[in-house]
Short mmCIF file of C-alpha atoms in Angstrom, two decimals:
data_model
loop_
_atom_site.label_atom_id
_atom_site.label_comp_id
_atom_site.label_asym_id
_atom_site.label_seq_id
_atom_site.Cartn_x
_atom_site.Cartn_y
_atom_site.Cartn_z
CA VAL A 1 -4.84 0.18 10.53
CA ALA A 2 -2.68 -2.32 12.55
CA ASN A 3 0.82 -2.64 12.57
CA ASN A 4 3.01 -5.54 12.91
CA ASN A 5 5.88 -3.00 13.94
CA LYS A 6 5.71 -0.54 16.56
CA SER A 7 8.51 1.22 14.66
CA ALA A 8 5.94 1.57 11.13
CA PRO A 9 6.41 4.29 8.80
CA ALA A 10 4.41 7.24 8.67
CA ILE A 11 2.23 7.64 5.79
CA ASN A 12 0.40 10.32 3.88
CA ILE A 13 -2.86 10.12 2.73
CA GLN A 14 -4.30 13.00 0.09
CA GLN A 15 -7.41 12.38 -1.76
CA ASN A 16 -8.09 14.22 -5.27
CA GLU A 17 -10.70 14.38 -8.23
CA ASN A 18 -8.89 11.28 -9.38
CA GLY A 19 -9.44 9.28 -6.36
CA PHE A 20 -6.70 9.08 -3.43
CA VAL A 21 -2.95 8.85 -3.39
CA VAL A 22 -1.21 6.94 -0.28
CA GLU A 23 2.63 7.70 0.35
CA VAL A 24 4.55 5.46 3.15
CA ALA A 25 7.87 6.22 4.07
CA ALA A 26 10.42 3.38 3.31
CA PRO A 27 13.76 4.65 3.60
CA GLY A 28 15.60 2.01 1.78
CA MET A 29 13.36 -0.20 0.34
CA THR A 30 13.38 -1.05 -2.54
CA LYS A 31 10.09 -2.79 -5.34
CA GLU A 32 11.51 -6.22 -4.29
CA ASP A 33 10.67 -5.52 -0.20
CA CYS A 34 7.66 -4.03 -0.75
CA ASN A 35 3.85 -6.07 -1.57
CA VAL A 36 1.28 -3.65 -2.63
CA SER A 37 -2.19 -5.86 -2.30
CA VAL A 38 -5.91 -5.67 -2.00
CA ASP A 39 -7.46 -8.53 -0.06
CA GLU A 40 -10.62 -10.22 -0.24
CA ASP A 41 -12.16 -7.78 3.35
CA ASN A 42 -11.97 -4.72 0.51
CA ASN A 43 -8.38 -3.66 2.67
CA LEU A 44 -5.30 -1.98 1.06
CA VAL A 45 -2.93 -4.50 2.62
CA LEU A 46 1.16 -2.97 2.27
CA ASN A 47 4.15 -5.62 3.07
CA PHE A 48 7.21 -4.48 3.93
CA GLU A 49 10.43 -7.15 4.44
CA LYS A 50 13.66 -6.13 4.23
CA LYS A 51 16.88 -8.42 5.02
CA SER A 52 20.15 -7.23 5.28
CA GLU A 53 22.44 -9.57 2.90
CA SER A 54 25.56 -8.59 4.28
CA GLU A 55 27.02 -10.03 7.33
CA ASP A 56 29.31 -8.03 9.31
CA LYS A 57 32.64 -10.24 9.13
CA LYS A 58 34.45 -8.18 11.82
CA GLY A 59 33.06 -9.32 14.10
CA THR A 60 29.58 -11.19 16.74
CA TYR A 61 26.70 -9.17 17.16
CA LEU A 62 25.81 -9.06 20.85
CA ARG A 63 22.48 -7.74 19.53
CA ARG A 64 21.65 -6.38 16.14
CA GLU A 65 17.92 -4.71 15.46
CA PHE A 66 18.06 -2.88 12.49
CA SER A 67 19.35 -5.83 9.98
CA TYR A 68 16.27 -6.69 9.36
CA THR A 69 12.53 -5.06 8.80
CA GLN A 70 9.19 -6.39 8.20
CA PHE A 71 5.63 -4.63 8.87
CA THR A 72 2.66 -4.36 7.27
CA ARG A 73 -0.13 -1.73 7.11
CA ARG A 74 -4.09 -2.05 6.51
CA MET A 75 -6.43 0.24 5.10
CA VAL A 76 -9.87 0.10 4.54
CA LEU A 77 -10.77 1.55 1.07
CA PRO A 78 -14.37 3.25 0.34
CA ASP A 79 -16.67 0.76 -2.31
CA ASN A 80 -16.16 3.01 -5.14
CA ILE A 81 -12.92 2.16 -5.73
CA GLU A 82 -11.52 0.91 -8.79
CA ASN A 83 -8.99 -2.14 -7.95
CA GLU A 84 -7.90 -3.07 -11.52
CA LYS A 85 -6.48 0.39 -11.73
CA ILE A 86 -4.73 0.67 -8.66
CA ALA A 87 -1.30 1.55 -9.52
CA ALA A 88 1.98 1.40 -7.09
CA LYS A 89 6.38 2.31 -7.40
CA VAL A 90 8.99 2.85 -5.10
CA GLU A 91 10.60 6.43 -5.38
CA ASN A 92 13.67 8.19 -3.47
CA GLY A 93 12.15 5.67 -0.19
CA VAL A 94 8.74 6.15 -0.74
CA LEU A 95 5.83 3.96 -1.52
CA THR A 96 3.27 5.91 -3.75
CA VAL A 97 0.36 4.10 -4.11
CA GLU A 98 -2.36 5.19 -6.83
CA ILE A 99 -6.13 4.29 -5.61
CA PRO A 100 -8.47 5.29 -8.56
CA THR A 101 -12.40 5.73 -7.60
CA ILE A 102 -14.82 5.41 -10.33
CA LYS A 103 -16.23 9.20 -10.72
CA GLU A 104 -20.34 9.81 -10.21
CA GLU A 105 -21.07 10.11 -14.10
CA GLU A 106 -19.73 7.01 -14.57
CA LYS A 107 -21.85 5.15 -12.41
CA VAL A 108 -24.71 6.98 -13.86
CA SER A 109 -23.74 5.94 -17.22
CA LYS A 110 -24.54 2.14 -15.63
CA ALA A 111 -27.81 3.48 -14.83
CA LYS A 112 -30.66 2.06 -17.26
CA GLN A 113 -34.40 1.69 -17.56
CA ILE A 114 -36.24 -0.83 -18.01
CA GLU A 115 -39.13 -0.89 -20.02
CA ILE A 116 -41.93 -2.39 -19.47
CA GLN A 117 -44.04 -4.93 -21.30
#
Protein backbone atom coordinates (compact mmCIF):
# COMPACT_ATOMS: atom_id res chain seq x y z
CA VAL A 1 0.00 0.00 0.00
CA ALA A 2 1.53 3.26 -1.12
CA ASN A 3 0.70 6.63 0.38
CA ASN A 4 1.44 10.04 -1.09
CA ASN A 5 0.64 11.70 2.22
CA LYS A 6 1.59 10.93 5.80
CA SER A 7 -1.98 11.66 6.86
CA ALA A 8 -3.47 8.93 4.68
CA PRO A 9 -6.98 7.95 5.70
CA ALA A 10 -7.99 4.99 7.81
CA ILE A 11 -9.13 2.01 5.79
CA ASN A 12 -11.30 -1.03 6.53
CA ILE A 13 -11.42 -4.16 4.37
CA GLN A 14 -14.18 -6.71 4.92
CA GLN A 15 -14.69 -10.01 3.18
CA ASN A 16 -18.18 -11.43 2.66
CA GLU A 17 -19.86 -14.08 0.53
CA ASN A 18 -19.96 -11.70 -2.45
CA GLY A 19 -16.36 -10.52 -2.32
CA PHE A 20 -14.74 -7.60 -0.54
CA VAL A 21 -15.86 -4.24 0.79
CA VAL A 22 -13.26 -1.50 1.20
CA GLU A 23 -14.19 1.49 3.35
CA VAL A 24 -11.98 4.58 3.42
CA ALA A 25 -12.43 7.52 5.77
CA ALA A 26 -12.97 10.54 3.51
CA PRO A 27 -14.31 13.32 5.73
CA GLY A 28 -15.44 16.36 3.78
CA MET A 29 -14.93 14.60 0.45
CA THR A 30 -17.59 14.40 -2.23
CA LYS A 31 -17.76 11.96 -5.11
CA GLU A 32 -16.16 14.64 -7.30
CA ASP A 33 -13.09 14.59 -5.02
CA CYS A 34 -12.61 10.80 -5.28
CA ASN A 35 -11.33 8.67 -8.14
CA VAL A 36 -11.47 4.86 -8.02
CA SER A 37 -9.79 2.76 -10.70
CA VAL A 38 -8.05 -0.54 -11.39
CA ASP A 39 -4.64 -0.15 -13.03
CA GLU A 40 -2.93 -2.46 -15.51
CA ASP A 41 -1.19 -4.32 -12.65
CA ASN A 42 -4.56 -5.29 -11.09
CA ASN A 43 -4.22 -2.77 -8.24
CA LEU A 44 -7.23 -0.97 -6.83
CA VAL A 45 -6.23 2.71 -6.89
CA LEU A 46 -8.08 5.16 -4.64
CA ASN A 47 -7.17 8.77 -5.35
CA PHE A 48 -8.49 11.69 -3.32
CA GLU A 49 -8.00 15.33 -4.17
CA LYS A 50 -9.71 18.18 -2.34
CA LYS A 51 -8.99 21.78 -3.17
CA SER A 52 -10.22 24.65 -1.07
CA GLU A 53 -12.77 26.59 -3.10
CA SER A 54 -12.85 29.73 -0.98
CA GLU A 55 -10.01 31.96 0.09
CA ASP A 56 -10.23 33.78 3.40
CA LYS A 57 -10.45 37.51 2.62
CA LYS A 58 -9.72 38.59 6.21
CA GLY A 59 -5.97 38.20 6.08
CA THR A 60 -2.90 36.57 4.62
CA TYR A 61 -1.92 33.10 5.74
CA LEU A 62 1.60 32.69 7.05
CA ARG A 63 1.13 28.93 6.98
CA ARG A 64 -1.73 26.98 5.50
CA GLU A 65 -1.74 23.19 5.63
CA PHE A 66 -5.36 22.12 5.40
CA SER A 67 -6.63 23.93 2.30
CA TYR A 68 -5.48 21.19 -0.07
CA THR A 69 -5.65 17.47 0.50
CA GLN A 70 -4.38 14.77 -1.84
CA PHE A 71 -3.59 11.14 -1.19
CA THR A 72 -3.55 7.83 -3.01
CA ARG A 73 -4.01 4.31 -1.70
CA ARG A 74 -3.15 1.23 -3.78
CA MET A 75 -4.18 -2.31 -2.98
CA VAL A 76 -3.33 -5.46 -4.93
CA LEU A 77 -6.50 -7.27 -5.96
CA PRO A 78 -6.79 -11.05 -6.09
CA ASP A 79 -7.16 -12.68 -9.51
CA ASN A 80 -10.79 -13.73 -9.00
CA ILE A 81 -12.21 -10.19 -9.04
CA GLU A 82 -15.04 -9.17 -11.38
CA ASN A 83 -13.52 -5.86 -12.48
CA GLU A 84 -16.55 -4.73 -14.47
CA LYS A 85 -18.82 -5.06 -11.41
CA ILE A 86 -16.77 -2.99 -8.94
CA ALA A 87 -18.97 -0.24 -7.48
CA ALA A 88 -18.10 2.79 -5.36
CA LYS A 89 -20.03 5.45 -3.44
CA VAL A 90 -19.32 8.27 -1.00
CA GLU A 91 -21.71 8.65 1.91
CA ASN A 92 -21.35 10.36 5.30
CA GLY A 93 -17.62 10.95 4.84
CA VAL A 94 -16.86 7.33 3.92
CA LEU A 95 -15.88 6.03 0.48
CA THR A 96 -17.20 2.47 0.10
CA VAL A 97 -15.91 0.26 -2.72
CA GLU A 98 -17.64 -3.07 -3.34
CA ILE A 99 -15.40 -5.60 -5.09
CA PRO A 100 -17.26 -8.75 -6.11
CA THR A 101 -15.38 -11.97 -6.65
CA ILE A 102 -16.17 -14.72 -9.15
CA LYS A 103 -18.04 -17.52 -7.43
CA GLU A 104 -16.44 -20.96 -7.39
CA GLU A 105 -19.46 -22.54 -9.08
CA GLU A 106 -19.25 -19.96 -11.88
CA LYS A 107 -15.61 -20.90 -12.42
CA VAL A 108 -16.47 -24.59 -12.63
CA SER A 109 -19.26 -23.98 -15.13
CA LYS A 110 -16.70 -22.59 -17.59
CA ALA A 111 -14.88 -25.92 -17.64
CA LYS A 112 -15.48 -28.01 -20.72
CA GLN A 113 -14.70 -31.55 -21.66
CA ILE A 114 -13.09 -31.78 -25.10
CA GLU A 115 -14.18 -34.79 -27.10
CA ILE A 116 -11.30 -36.70 -28.69
CA GLN A 117 -11.94 -37.57 -32.32
